Amino acid sequence: RTLRIGLIPGDGIGREVIPAGRRILESLPSSLNLKFSFVDLDAGYETFQKTGTALPDKTVDTLKKECDGALFGAVSSPSTKVAGYSSPIVALRKKLDLYANVRPVKTTAGNSNGKPIDLVIVRENTEDLYVKEERTIEGPNGKVAEAIKRISEKASFRISNIAGEIALRRQNIRAASPTSTRDQPMVTITHKSNVLSQTDGLFRETARRALSAEKFSSVFVEEQIVDSMVYKLFRQPEFYDVIVAPNLYGDILSDGAAALVGSLGLVPSANVGDGFAIGEPCHGSAPDIEGKGISNPIATIRSVALMLEFLGEEKAAAQIYAAVDGNLDAAQFLTPDMGGKATTQQVLDDVLKRL
Ligand code: NAI
Ligand code: MG
């Protein structure tokens, strides 16, 4: 099988880590029978400054017409509003209908602070408060601003369905691991339907229905109110397996959970739709370390594996995860964000050697 992959480095250290991701794909063992072709694509703030758009049509068209998947680095966003600029990754998610944002958060034996964490947050990516339908009204007592929170049955169903599928897949992978301690897959539905009985109520109800399908009969389904869930996530992160959440809660939980594993440079994500996936490290363009050759490539390398998982190449993904775990556990080649002295290249070389 040959997969065509769009490479969108973006800005800053995106240009240092995406080439590392490409090297991983090029170096997969030949026994996997997987080949890749690549196409370099533009997006980001520098693209905006050069061309007037942060997401050229050519990038979107090429992804749609030619590619099976893509890797996205990071983009710099100005902290004050710049006319005409809007985030290309947000636009890409919409244009390609990448309705799920998937973020695994995992420790390894050598990097766990005593608590082994292995969870994944599955965040709805298309609606909730992020439909950005806001307005400000001048009232007699000053301004009042309001925003629409939109929850649909369709989006809630498909996000819950993919969360269930991820739970089953993780269980299959665990079954092959001698050190696994979890014997049943679990999905936690996150909501605040005690207060928002219609919007979050619909999410909760639909998630329950989606996850009650026969194919998920082996999955234990539970639910938690989002605020108490944050408490438990920080006290007892090892409890969680798959967490499914509407857009806003998922956004906040994702970054919070990422803090549990030490460095942003470790945490991958994928934007997933039906038949397409974009792997994307969670970190930004990191201008403070740009050009020094010390950015941690692990988040990107894990994003490569995550993309492959959603393109149906689970074996290849498992080998990449194992190589990364090996690098972290040995702790011989770690970048400065992990307390080490290694360069991006040295970490990449070590992972490649293990692969
Ligand atoms: P950031 O994630 O770029 O950096 C935060 C801190 O983490 C910095 O100290 C950085 O050096 C460190 N860090 C991040 N990734 C690292 C890696 N791979 N290896 C080692 N250290 C790493 O977030 P920040 O500084 O808030 O934002 C910088 C720029 O990135 C802004 O323009 C922001 O808008 C953009 N950004 C873009 C994102 C995206 O493209 N998805 C996400 C977050 C921020
Ligand atoms: Mg976020």
mmCIF file of C-alpha atoms and ligand atoms in Angstrom:
data_model
loop_
_atom_site.group_PDB
_atom_site.id
_atom_site.type_symbol
_atom_site.label_atom_id
_atom_site.label_comp_id
_atom_site.label_asym_id
_atom_site.label_seq_id
_atom_site.Cartn_x
_atom_site.Cartn_y
_atom_site.Cartn_z
ATOM 1 C CA ARG A 1 0.000 0.000 0.000
ATOM 2 C CA THR A 2 1.261 3.479 -0.849
ATOM 3 C CA LEU A 3 -0.061 6.402 1.128
ATOM 4 C CA ARG A 4 0.254 9.973 -0.027
ATOM 5 C CA ILE A 5 0.894 12.328 2.852
ATOM 6 C CA GLY A 6 0.623 16.121 2.830
ATOM 7 C CA LEU A 7 3.322 17.836 4.897
ATOM 8 C CA ILE A 8 2.339 21.189 6.374
ATOM 9 C CA PRO A 9 5.187 22.378 8.617
ATOM 10 C CA GLY A 10 3.705 25.842 9.224
ATOM 11 C CA ASP A 11 5.788 28.227 11.349
ATOM 12 C CA GLY A 12 8.598 28.122 13.908
ATOM 13 C CA ILE A 13 9.582 24.703 15.190
ATOM 14 C CA GLY A 14 6.915 23.144 12.969
ATOM 15 C CA ARG A 15 9.693 23.279 10.357
ATOM 16 C CA GLU A 16 12.023 21.326 12.640
ATOM 17 C CA VAL A 17 9.667 18.592 13.778
ATOM 18 C CA ILE A 18 7.709 17.804 10.596
ATOM 19 C CA PRO A 19 10.863 16.689 8.731
ATOM 20 C CA ALA A 20 11.484 14.322 11.669
ATOM 21 C CA GLY A 21 7.976 12.927 11.176
ATOM 22 C CA ARG A 22 8.693 12.368 7.509
ATOM 23 C CA ARG A 23 11.907 10.497 8.320
ATOM 24 C CA ILE A 24 9.940 8.149 10.578
ATOM 25 C CA LEU A 25 7.533 7.292 7.755
ATOM 26 C CA GLU A 26 10.415 6.759 5.334
ATOM 27 C CA SER A 27 12.170 4.466 7.781
ATOM 28 C CA LEU A 28 9.393 2.032 8.701
ATOM 29 C CA PRO A 29 10.480 -1.606 8.459
ATOM 30 C CA SER A 30 9.972 -2.983 4.950
ATOM 31 C CA SER A 31 8.127 -5.998 6.405
ATOM 32 C CA LEU A 32 5.137 -3.675 6.868
ATOM 33 C CA ASN A 33 4.809 -3.315 3.101
ATOM 34 C CA LEU A 34 3.975 0.346 3.387
ATOM 35 C CA LYS A 35 5.255 3.042 1.096
ATOM 36 C CA PHE A 36 4.775 6.777 1.242
ATOM 37 C CA SER A 37 4.851 9.663 -1.136
ATOM 38 C CA PHE A 38 4.907 13.229 0.120
ATOM 39 C CA VAL A 39 3.684 16.616 -0.972
ATOM 40 C CA ASP A 40 4.863 19.819 0.724
ATOM 41 C CA LEU A 41 2.071 22.270 1.459
ATOM 42 C CA ASP A 42 1.938 25.801 2.831
ATOM 43 C CA ALA A 43 -0.082 27.251 5.677
ATOM 44 C CA GLY A 44 0.529 29.558 8.597
ATOM 45 C CA TYR A 45 1.411 33.074 9.541
ATOM 46 C CA GLU A 46 4.409 33.399 7.256
ATOM 47 C CA THR A 47 2.265 32.159 4.377
ATOM 48 C CA PHE A 48 -0.281 34.797 5.337
ATOM 49 C CA GLN A 49 2.352 37.533 5.299
ATOM 50 C CA LYS A 50 3.594 36.420 1.883
ATOM 51 C CA THR A 51 0.303 35.675 0.175
ATOM 52 C CA GLY A 52 -2.480 37.305 2.169
ATOM 53 C CA THR A 53 -4.025 33.996 3.206
ATOM 54 C CA ALA A 54 -3.013 31.605 5.982
ATOM 55 C CA LEU A 55 -4.540 28.632 4.169
ATOM 56 C CA PRO A 56 -4.054 28.711 0.380
ATOM 57 C CA ASP A 57 -6.724 26.952 -1.715
ATOM 58 C CA LYS A 58 -3.980 24.816 -3.200
ATOM 59 C CA THR A 59 -3.277 23.299 0.215
ATOM 60 C CA VAL A 60 -6.924 22.370 0.767
ATOM 61 C CA ASP A 61 -7.420 21.100 -2.804
ATOM 62 C CA THR A 62 -4.287 18.964 -2.743
ATOM 63 C CA LEU A 63 -5.272 17.413 0.572
ATOM 64 C CA LYS A 64 -8.762 16.677 -0.719
ATOM 65 C CA LYS A 65 -7.815 15.353 -4.150
ATOM 66 C CA GLU A 66 -4.451 13.674 -3.673
ATOM 67 C CA CYS A 67 -3.762 12.835 -0.078
ATOM 68 C CA ASP A 68 -4.644 10.002 2.289
ATOM 69 C CA GLY A 69 -3.511 11.897 5.350
ATOM 70 C CA ALA A 70 -1.361 14.779 6.503
ATOM 71 C CA LEU A 71 1.001 16.066 9.153
ATOM 72 C CA PHE A 72 0.570 19.570 10.466
ATOM 73 C CA GLY A 73 3.330 21.256 12.493
ATOM 74 C CA ALA A 74 2.292 24.451 14.226
ATOM 75 C CA VAL A 75 1.364 27.961 13.305
ATOM 76 C CA SER A 76 2.150 31.235 15.001
ATOM 77 C CA SER A 77 -0.909 33.288 15.752
ATOM 78 C CA PRO A 78 -0.544 36.984 16.464
ATOM 79 C CA SER A 79 -1.814 37.776 19.957
ATOM 80 C CA THR A 80 -3.659 40.861 18.723
ATOM 81 C CA LYS A 81 -6.228 40.627 15.972
ATOM 82 C CA VAL A 82 -4.743 41.016 12.484
ATOM 83 C CA ALA A 83 -7.237 41.855 9.726
ATOM 84 C CA GLY A 84 -7.749 38.943 7.345
ATOM 85 C CA TYR A 85 -5.901 36.387 9.448
ATOM 86 C CA SER A 86 -7.593 33.349 10.899
ATOM 87 C CA SER A 87 -6.131 30.083 12.113
ATOM 88 C CA PRO A 88 -5.560 27.629 9.239
ATOM 89 C CA ILE A 89 -5.949 24.506 11.369
ATOM 90 C CA VAL A 90 -9.414 25.569 12.510
ATOM 91 C CA ALA A 91 -10.357 26.195 8.866
ATOM 92 C CA LEU A 92 -8.880 22.865 7.761
ATOM 93 C CA ARG A 93 -10.901 20.966 10.347
ATOM 94 C CA LYS A 94 -14.049 22.524 8.881
ATOM 95 C CA LYS A 95 -13.163 22.141 5.214
ATOM 96 C CA LEU A 96 -12.215 18.484 5.549
ATOM 97 C CA ASP A 97 -14.935 17.713 8.105
ATOM 98 C CA LEU A 98 -12.427 16.427 10.642
ATOM 99 C CA TYR A 99 -14.997 16.043 13.352
ATOM 100 C CA ALA A 100 -12.914 14.384 16.049
ATOM 101 C CA ASN A 101 -9.891 15.721 17.849
ATOM 102 C CA VAL A 102 -8.110 12.816 19.449
ATOM 103 C CA ARG A 103 -5.463 13.361 22.089
ATOM 104 C CA PRO A 104 -3.766 10.438 23.818
ATOM 105 C CA VAL A 105 -1.931 11.260 27.031
ATOM 106 C CA LYS A 106 0.431 8.577 28.191
ATOM 107 C CA THR A 107 3.350 8.071 30.520
ATOM 108 C CA THR A 108 6.004 5.413 30.073
ATOM 109 C CA ALA A 109 7.720 3.390 32.780
ATOM 110 C CA GLY A 110 10.617 5.848 32.881
ATOM 111 C CA ASN A 111 8.452 8.967 32.827
ATOM 112 C CA SER A 112 5.485 8.474 35.140
ATOM 113 C CA ASN A 113 6.061 10.241 38.488
ATOM 114 C CA GLY A 114 4.722 7.052 39.995
ATOM 115 C CA LYS A 115 1.294 7.239 38.369
ATOM 116 C CA PRO A 116 0.976 5.417 35.079
ATOM 117 C CA ILE A 117 -1.335 7.377 32.797
ATOM 118 C CA ASP A 118 -2.737 5.993 29.572
ATOM 119 C CA LEU A 119 -5.848 7.855 28.517
ATOM 120 C CA VAL A 120 -7.221 9.448 25.385
ATOM 121 C CA ILE A 121 -9.486 12.436 25.068
ATOM 122 C CA VAL A 122 -11.898 12.378 22.141
ATOM 123 C CA ARG A 123 -13.127 15.898 21.616
ATOM 124 C CA GLU A 124 -15.995 16.896 19.342
ATOM 125 C CA ASN A 125 -14.475 19.317 16.856
ATOM 126 C CA THR A 126 -17.268 21.040 14.925
ATOM 127 C CA GLU A 127 -19.864 22.608 17.192
ATOM 128 C CA ASP A 128 -20.733 23.579 20.792
ATOM 129 C CA LEU A 129 -19.683 27.165 21.651
ATOM 130 C CA TYR A 130 -17.120 27.026 18.844
ATOM 131 C CA VAL A 131 -19.749 27.683 16.180
ATOM 132 C CA LYS A 132 -18.684 31.251 17.014
ATOM 133 C CA GLU A 133 -22.154 32.746 16.812
ATOM 134 C CA GLU A 134 -21.729 35.586 19.246
ATOM 135 C CA ARG A 135 -23.307 38.982 19.568
ATOM 136 C CA THR A 136 -23.078 42.008 21.783
ATOM 137 C CA ILE A 137 -26.146 44.023 22.700
ATOM 138 C CA GLU A 138 -26.072 47.565 24.084
ATOM 139 C CA GLY A 139 -28.491 47.466 26.995
ATOM 140 C CA PRO A 140 -29.689 50.101 29.439
ATOM 141 C CA ASN A 141 -27.166 48.795 32.003
ATOM 142 C CA GLY A 142 -24.238 48.408 29.607
ATOM 143 C CA LYS A 143 -23.231 45.785 27.099
ATOM 144 C CA VAL A 144 -24.401 42.212 27.183
ATOM 145 C CA ALA A 145 -22.570 39.596 25.137
ATOM 146 C CA GLU A 146 -23.955 36.185 24.332
ATOM 147 C CA ALA A 147 -22.892 33.101 22.399
ATOM 148 C CA ILE A 148 -24.734 30.145 20.956
ATOM 149 C CA LYS A 149 -23.892 26.711 22.294
ATOM 150 C CA ARG A 150 -25.050 24.298 19.594
ATOM 151 C CA ILE A 151 -25.166 20.546 20.178
ATOM 152 C CA SER A 152 -26.588 18.240 17.516
ATOM 153 C CA GLU A 153 -27.617 14.635 17.700
ATOM 154 C CA LYS A 154 -25.627 13.857 14.561
ATOM 155 C CA ALA A 155 -22.316 15.268 15.819
ATOM 156 C CA SER A 156 -22.805 13.815 19.300
ATOM 157 C CA PHE A 157 -23.516 10.397 17.846
ATOM 158 C CA ARG A 158 -20.543 10.218 15.533
ATOM 159 C CA ILE A 159 -18.075 11.464 18.160
ATOM 160 C CA SER A 160 -19.367 8.906 20.658
ATOM 161 C CA ASN A 161 -19.205 6.162 18.067
ATOM 162 C CA ILE A 162 -15.576 6.912 17.270
ATOM 163 C CA ALA A 163 -14.803 7.059 21.012
ATOM 164 C CA GLY A 164 -16.254 3.561 21.359
ATOM 165 C CA GLU A 165 -14.188 2.313 18.428
ATOM 166 C CA ILE A 166 -11.041 3.797 19.917
ATOM 167 C CA ALA A 167 -11.830 2.067 23.222
ATOM 168 C CA LEU A 168 -12.128 -1.301 21.460
ATOM 169 C CA ARG A 169 -8.918 -0.773 19.524
ATOM 170 C CA ARG A 170 -7.016 0.170 22.667
ATOM 171 C CA GLN A 171 -8.279 -2.971 24.349
ATOM 172 C CA ASN A 172 -6.939 -5.076 21.471
ATOM 173 C CA ILE A 173 -3.541 -3.448 21.817
ATOM 174 C CA ARG A 174 -3.574 -3.911 25.599
ATOM 175 C CA ALA A 175 -4.519 -7.556 25.242
ATOM 176 C CA ALA A 176 -1.166 -8.071 23.540
ATOM 177 C CA SER A 177 0.776 -6.353 26.312
ATOM 178 C CA PRO A 178 1.906 -8.357 29.347
ATOM 179 C CA THR A 179 2.060 -5.273 31.585
ATOM 180 C CA SER A 180 -1.498 -4.083 31.029
ATOM 181 C CA THR A 181 -3.584 -3.727 34.186
ATOM 182 C CA ARG A 182 -6.927 -2.779 32.653
ATOM 183 C CA ASP A 183 -9.146 -5.686 31.681
ATOM 184 C CA GLN A 184 -12.170 -3.870 30.255
ATOM 185 C CA PRO A 185 -12.313 -0.883 27.908
ATOM 186 C CA MET A 186 -14.077 2.138 29.390
ATOM 187 C CA VAL A 187 -15.581 5.316 27.972
ATOM 188 C CA THR A 188 -16.321 8.278 30.232
ATOM 189 C CA ILE A 189 -18.969 10.667 28.904
ATOM 190 C CA THR A 190 -18.291 14.240 30.025
ATOM 191 C CA HIS A 191 -21.052 16.811 30.356
ATOM 192 C CA LYS A 192 -22.779 19.324 32.573
ATOM 193 C CA SER A 193 -26.339 18.251 31.981
ATOM 194 C CA ASN A 194 -27.331 18.944 35.563
ATOM 195 C CA VAL A 195 -27.221 22.628 34.576
ATOM 196 C CA LEU A 196 -27.484 22.564 30.777
ATOM 197 C CA SER A 197 -30.201 19.968 30.510
ATOM 198 C CA GLN A 198 -31.010 20.559 26.831
ATOM 199 C CA THR A 199 -27.611 21.026 25.183
ATOM 200 C CA ASP A 200 -25.423 18.842 27.363
ATOM 201 C CA GLY A 201 -28.484 16.726 28.042
ATOM 202 C CA LEU A 202 -28.707 15.905 24.350
ATOM 203 C CA PHE A 203 -24.988 15.150 24.213
ATOM 204 C CA ARG A 204 -25.216 12.820 27.191
ATOM 205 C CA GLU A 205 -28.324 11.031 25.982
ATOM 206 C CA THR A 206 -26.975 10.600 22.441
ATOM 207 C CA ALA A 207 -23.607 9.367 23.688
ATOM 208 C CA ARG A 208 -25.401 6.796 25.867
ATOM 209 C CA ARG A 209 -27.392 5.627 22.856
ATOM 210 C CA ALA A 210 -24.382 5.439 20.523
ATOM 211 C CA LEU A 211 -22.385 3.479 23.074
ATOM 212 C CA SER A 212 -25.197 1.051 23.805
ATOM 213 C CA ALA A 213 -24.772 -0.475 20.322
ATOM 214 C CA GLU A 214 -24.155 -4.210 20.258
ATOM 215 C CA LYS A 215 -20.595 -3.769 18.939
ATOM 216 C CA PHE A 216 -19.716 -1.936 22.153
ATOM 217 C CA SER A 217 -21.142 -4.544 24.514
ATOM 218 C CA SER A 218 -17.694 -5.166 26.016
ATOM 219 C CA VAL A 219 -17.168 -1.458 26.779
ATOM 220 C CA PHE A 220 -17.944 -0.155 30.245
ATOM 221 C CA VAL A 221 -19.681 3.211 29.835
ATOM 222 C CA GLU A 222 -19.769 5.741 32.630
ATOM 223 C CA GLU A 223 -20.368 9.468 32.821
ATOM 224 C CA GLN A 224 -19.085 12.390 34.849
ATOM 225 C CA ILE A 225 -19.972 16.018 35.339
ATOM 226 C CA VAL A 226 -17.101 18.006 33.853
ATOM 227 C CA ASP A 227 -16.058 19.973 36.927
ATOM 228 C CA SER A 228 -15.796 17.020 39.253
ATOM 229 C CA MET A 229 -14.151 15.174 36.424
ATOM 230 C CA VAL A 230 -11.296 17.711 36.344
ATOM 231 C CA TYR A 231 -10.789 17.059 40.040
ATOM 232 C CA LYS A 232 -10.648 13.327 39.535
ATOM 233 C CA LEU A 233 -8.493 13.600 36.407
ATOM 234 C CA PHE A 234 -5.825 15.391 38.418
ATOM 235 C CA ARG A 235 -6.114 13.210 41.525
ATOM 236 C CA GLN A 236 -6.485 9.879 39.810
ATOM 237 C CA PRO A 237 -5.477 10.114 36.136
ATOM 238 C CA GLU A 238 -4.719 6.392 36.029
ATOM 239 C CA PHE A 239 -8.475 5.743 36.374
ATOM 240 C CA TYR A 240 -9.288 6.927 32.838
ATOM 241 C CA ASP A 241 -9.268 5.137 29.507
ATOM 242 C CA VAL A 242 -11.295 6.983 26.827
ATOM 243 C CA ILE A 243 -12.955 10.319 27.583
ATOM 244 C CA VAL A 244 -15.537 11.718 25.166
ATOM 245 C CA ALA A 245 -16.506 15.367 25.448
ATOM 246 C CA PRO A 246 -18.203 18.242 23.660
ATOM 247 C CA ASN A 247 -15.857 20.783 22.071
ATOM 248 C CA LEU A 248 -15.225 23.275 24.881
ATOM 249 C CA TYR A 249 -14.847 20.787 27.740
ATOM 250 C CA GLY A 250 -12.696 18.633 25.493
ATOM 251 C CA ASP A 251 -10.422 21.554 24.658
ATOM 252 C CA ILE A 252 -9.860 22.391 28.306
ATOM 253 C CA LEU A 253 -9.500 18.784 29.451
ATOM 254 C CA SER A 254 -6.985 18.111 26.671
ATOM 255 C CA ASP A 255 -4.573 20.818 27.685
ATOM 256 C CA GLY A 256 -5.057 20.013 31.365
ATOM 257 C CA ALA A 257 -4.340 16.349 30.798
ATOM 258 C CA ALA A 258 -1.270 17.200 28.717
ATOM 259 C CA ALA A 259 0.164 18.926 31.788
ATOM 260 C CA LEU A 260 0.136 15.571 33.591
ATOM 261 C CA VAL A 261 2.957 14.133 31.491
ATOM 262 C CA GLY A 262 5.603 16.796 31.898
ATOM 263 C CA SER A 263 6.233 18.375 28.511
ATOM 264 C CA LEU A 264 4.135 19.702 25.667
ATOM 265 C CA GLY A 265 6.844 18.258 23.460
ATOM 266 C CA LEU A 266 5.499 14.758 24.173
ATOM 267 C CA VAL A 267 1.800 15.086 23.419
ATOM 268 C CA PRO A 268 0.353 14.234 19.997
ATOM 269 C CA SER A 269 -3.074 14.730 18.505
ATOM 270 C CA ALA A 270 -5.023 13.798 15.436
ATOM 271 C CA ASN A 271 -7.859 15.528 13.633
ATOM 272 C CA VAL A 272 -9.990 12.738 12.290
ATOM 273 C CA GLY A 273 -12.832 12.506 9.794
ATOM 274 C CA ASP A 274 -14.239 9.618 7.805
ATOM 275 C CA GLY A 275 -11.301 8.350 5.783
ATOM 276 C CA PHE A 276 -8.887 11.195 6.527
ATOM 277 C CA ALA A 277 -6.588 12.083 9.415
ATOM 278 C CA ILE A 278 -4.182 14.900 10.154
ATOM 279 C CA GLY A 279 -1.530 14.245 12.785
ATOM 280 C CA GLU A 280 -0.573 17.344 14.735
ATOM 281 C CA PRO A 281 1.662 17.851 17.789
ATOM 282 C CA CYS A 282 -0.170 19.715 20.547
ATOM 283 C CA HIS A 283 2.467 22.358 20.999
ATOM 284 C CA GLY A 284 2.750 25.659 19.148
ATOM 285 C CA SER A 285 5.550 27.216 17.121
ATOM 286 C CA ALA A 286 7.745 27.793 20.213
ATOM 287 C CA PRO A 287 9.551 30.965 19.079
ATOM 288 C CA ASP A 288 11.726 30.841 22.221
ATOM 289 C CA ILE A 289 13.604 27.745 21.001
ATOM 290 C CA GLU A 290 13.214 28.092 17.243
ATOM 291 C CA GLY A 291 16.388 27.531 15.237
ATOM 292 C CA LYS A 292 18.357 26.033 18.133
ATOM 293 C CA GLY A 293 17.912 22.447 17.000
ATOM 294 C CA ILE A 294 16.568 21.372 20.390
ATOM 295 C CA SER A 295 12.824 21.056 19.819
ATOM 296 C CA ASN A 296 11.443 17.763 21.036
ATOM 297 C CA PRO A 297 10.276 15.682 18.038
ATOM 298 C CA ILE A 298 8.378 13.097 20.143
ATOM 299 C CA ALA A 299 4.965 14.821 19.968
ATOM 300 C CA THR A 300 5.237 14.823 16.175
ATOM 301 C CA ILE A 301 6.532 11.255 15.979
ATOM 302 C CA ARG A 302 3.602 10.088 18.098
ATOM 303 C CA SER A 303 1.273 12.134 15.858
ATOM 304 C CA VAL A 304 2.641 10.218 12.882
ATOM 305 C CA ALA A 305 1.672 6.970 14.615
ATOM 306 C CA LEU A 306 -1.744 8.324 15.510
ATOM 307 C CA MET A 307 -2.387 9.353 11.905
ATOM 308 C CA LEU A 308 -1.414 5.865 10.737
ATOM 309 C CA GLU A 309 -3.746 4.295 13.292
ATOM 310 C CA PHE A 310 -6.688 6.163 11.792
ATOM 311 C CA LEU A 311 -5.584 5.251 8.283
ATOM 312 C CA GLY A 312 -5.879 1.603 9.271
ATOM 313 C CA GLU A 313 -2.156 0.946 9.755
ATOM 314 C CA GLU A 314 -2.209 -0.147 13.369
ATOM 315 C CA LYS A 315 0.844 -2.384 13.145
ATOM 316 C CA ALA A 316 3.042 0.415 11.895
ATOM 317 C CA ALA A 317 1.638 2.693 14.587
ATOM 318 C CA ALA A 318 2.397 0.174 17.326
ATOM 319 C CA GLN A 319 6.010 -0.086 16.201
ATOM 320 C CA ILE A 320 6.457 3.674 16.298
ATOM 321 C CA TYR A 321 4.897 3.929 19.778
ATOM 322 C CA ALA A 322 7.202 1.184 21.012
ATOM 323 C CA ALA A 323 10.286 2.916 19.597
ATOM 324 C CA VAL A 324 9.286 6.168 21.313
ATOM 325 C CA ASP A 325 8.641 4.404 24.634
ATOM 326 C CA GLY A 326 12.062 2.795 24.321
ATOM 327 C CA ASN A 327 13.701 6.174 23.819
ATOM 328 C CA LEU A 328 11.911 7.707 26.807
ATOM 329 C CA ASP A 329 12.549 4.779 29.136
ATOM 330 C CA ALA A 330 16.245 4.631 28.300
ATOM 331 C CA ALA A 331 16.393 8.401 28.971
ATOM 332 C CA GLN A 332 19.745 8.592 27.244
ATOM 333 C CA PHE A 333 18.709 10.983 24.491
ATOM 334 C CA LEU A 334 16.241 13.557 25.798
ATOM 335 C CA THR A 335 15.805 17.164 24.699
ATOM 336 C CA PRO A 336 16.161 20.026 27.252
ATOM 337 C CA ASP A 337 12.382 20.294 27.865
ATOM 338 C CA MET A 338 12.710 16.781 29.355
ATOM 339 C CA GLY A 339 15.767 17.702 31.384
ATOM 340 C CA GLY A 340 18.205 16.237 28.860
ATOM 341 C CA LYS A 341 20.904 17.643 26.593
ATOM 342 C CA ALA A 342 20.103 15.959 23.282
ATOM 343 C CA THR A 343 19.261 17.692 20.019
ATOM 344 C CA THR A 344 16.202 17.069 17.869
ATOM 345 C CA GLN A 345 18.416 15.059 15.523
ATOM 346 C CA GLN A 346 19.845 12.864 18.290
ATOM 347 C CA VAL A 347 16.392 11.988 19.613
ATOM 348 C CA LEU A 348 15.219 11.230 16.084
ATOM 349 C CA ASP A 349 18.272 9.044 15.421
ATOM 350 C CA ASP A 350 17.674 7.127 18.644
ATOM 351 C CA VAL A 351 14.009 6.498 17.784
ATOM 352 C CA LEU A 352 14.973 5.475 14.236
ATOM 353 C CA LYS A 353 17.531 3.021 15.584
ATOM 354 C CA ARG A 354 14.869 1.430 17.818
ATOM 355 C CA LEU A 355 12.419 1.338 14.930
HETATM 356 P P1 NAI B 1 4.153 26.793 22.511
HETATM 357 O O1 NAI B 1 3.531 25.453 22.577
HETATM 358 O O2 NAI B 1 4.710 27.201 21.218
HETATM 359 O O3 NAI B 1 5.334 26.876 23.613
HETATM 360 C C1 NAI B 1 5.100 26.776 25.026
HETATM 361 C C2 NAI B 1 6.404 26.375 25.727
HETATM 362 O O4 NAI B 1 6.656 24.990 25.482
HETATM 363 C C3 NAI B 1 7.628 27.123 25.212
HETATM 364 O O5 NAI B 1 8.500 27.381 26.281
HETATM 365 C C4 NAI B 1 8.243 26.159 24.231
HETATM 366 O O6 NAI B 1 9.630 26.320 24.095
HETATM 367 C C5 NAI B 1 7.888 24.805 24.837
HETATM 368 N N1 NAI B 1 7.722 23.806 23.790
HETATM 369 C C6 NAI B 1 6.661 23.669 22.952
HETATM 370 N N2 NAI B 1 6.866 22.651 22.098
HETATM 371 C C7 NAI B 1 8.072 22.152 22.378
HETATM 372 C C8 NAI B 1 8.851 21.089 21.807
HETATM 373 N N3 NAI B 1 8.425 20.332 20.779
HETATM 374 N N4 NAI B 1 10.073 20.847 22.340
HETATM 375 C C9 NAI B 1 10.509 21.575 23.380
HETATM 376 N N5 NAI B 1 9.839 22.566 23.961
HETATM 377 C C10 NAI B 1 8.621 22.863 23.450
HETATM 378 O O7 NAI B 1 3.051 27.820 23.017
HETATM 379 P P2 NAI B 1 3.143 29.427 23.086
HETATM 380 O O8 NAI B 1 4.528 29.859 23.439
HETATM 381 O O9 NAI B 1 2.032 29.836 23.933
HETATM 382 O O10 NAI B 1 2.816 29.917 21.618
HETATM 383 C C11 NAI B 1 3.782 30.216 20.631
HETATM 384 C C12 NAI B 1 3.101 30.413 19.284
HETATM 385 O O11 NAI B 1 2.513 29.182 18.882
HETATM 386 C C13 NAI B 1 1.986 31.442 19.321
HETATM 387 O O12 NAI B 1 2.039 32.194 18.143
HETATM 388 C C14 NAI B 1 0.736 30.599 19.384
HETATM 389 O O13 NAI B 1 -0.360 31.245 18.808
HETATM 390 C C15 NAI B 1 1.132 29.399 18.596
HETATM 391 N N6 NAI B 1 0.390 28.161 18.945
HETATM 392 C C16 NAI B 1 0.011 27.355 17.909
HETATM 393 C C17 NAI B 1 -0.622 26.160 18.134
HETATM 394 C C18 NAI B 1 -0.949 25.310 16.958
HETATM 395 O O14 NAI B 1 -0.461 25.525 15.876
HETATM 396 N N7 NAI B 1 -1.790 24.310 17.099
HETATM 397 C C19 NAI B 1 -0.952 25.706 19.495
HETATM 398 C C20 NAI B 1 -0.452 26.586 20.533
HETATM 399 C C21 NAI B 1 0.178 27.778 20.234
HETATM 400 MG MG MG B 2 -6.424 23.972 23.103
#
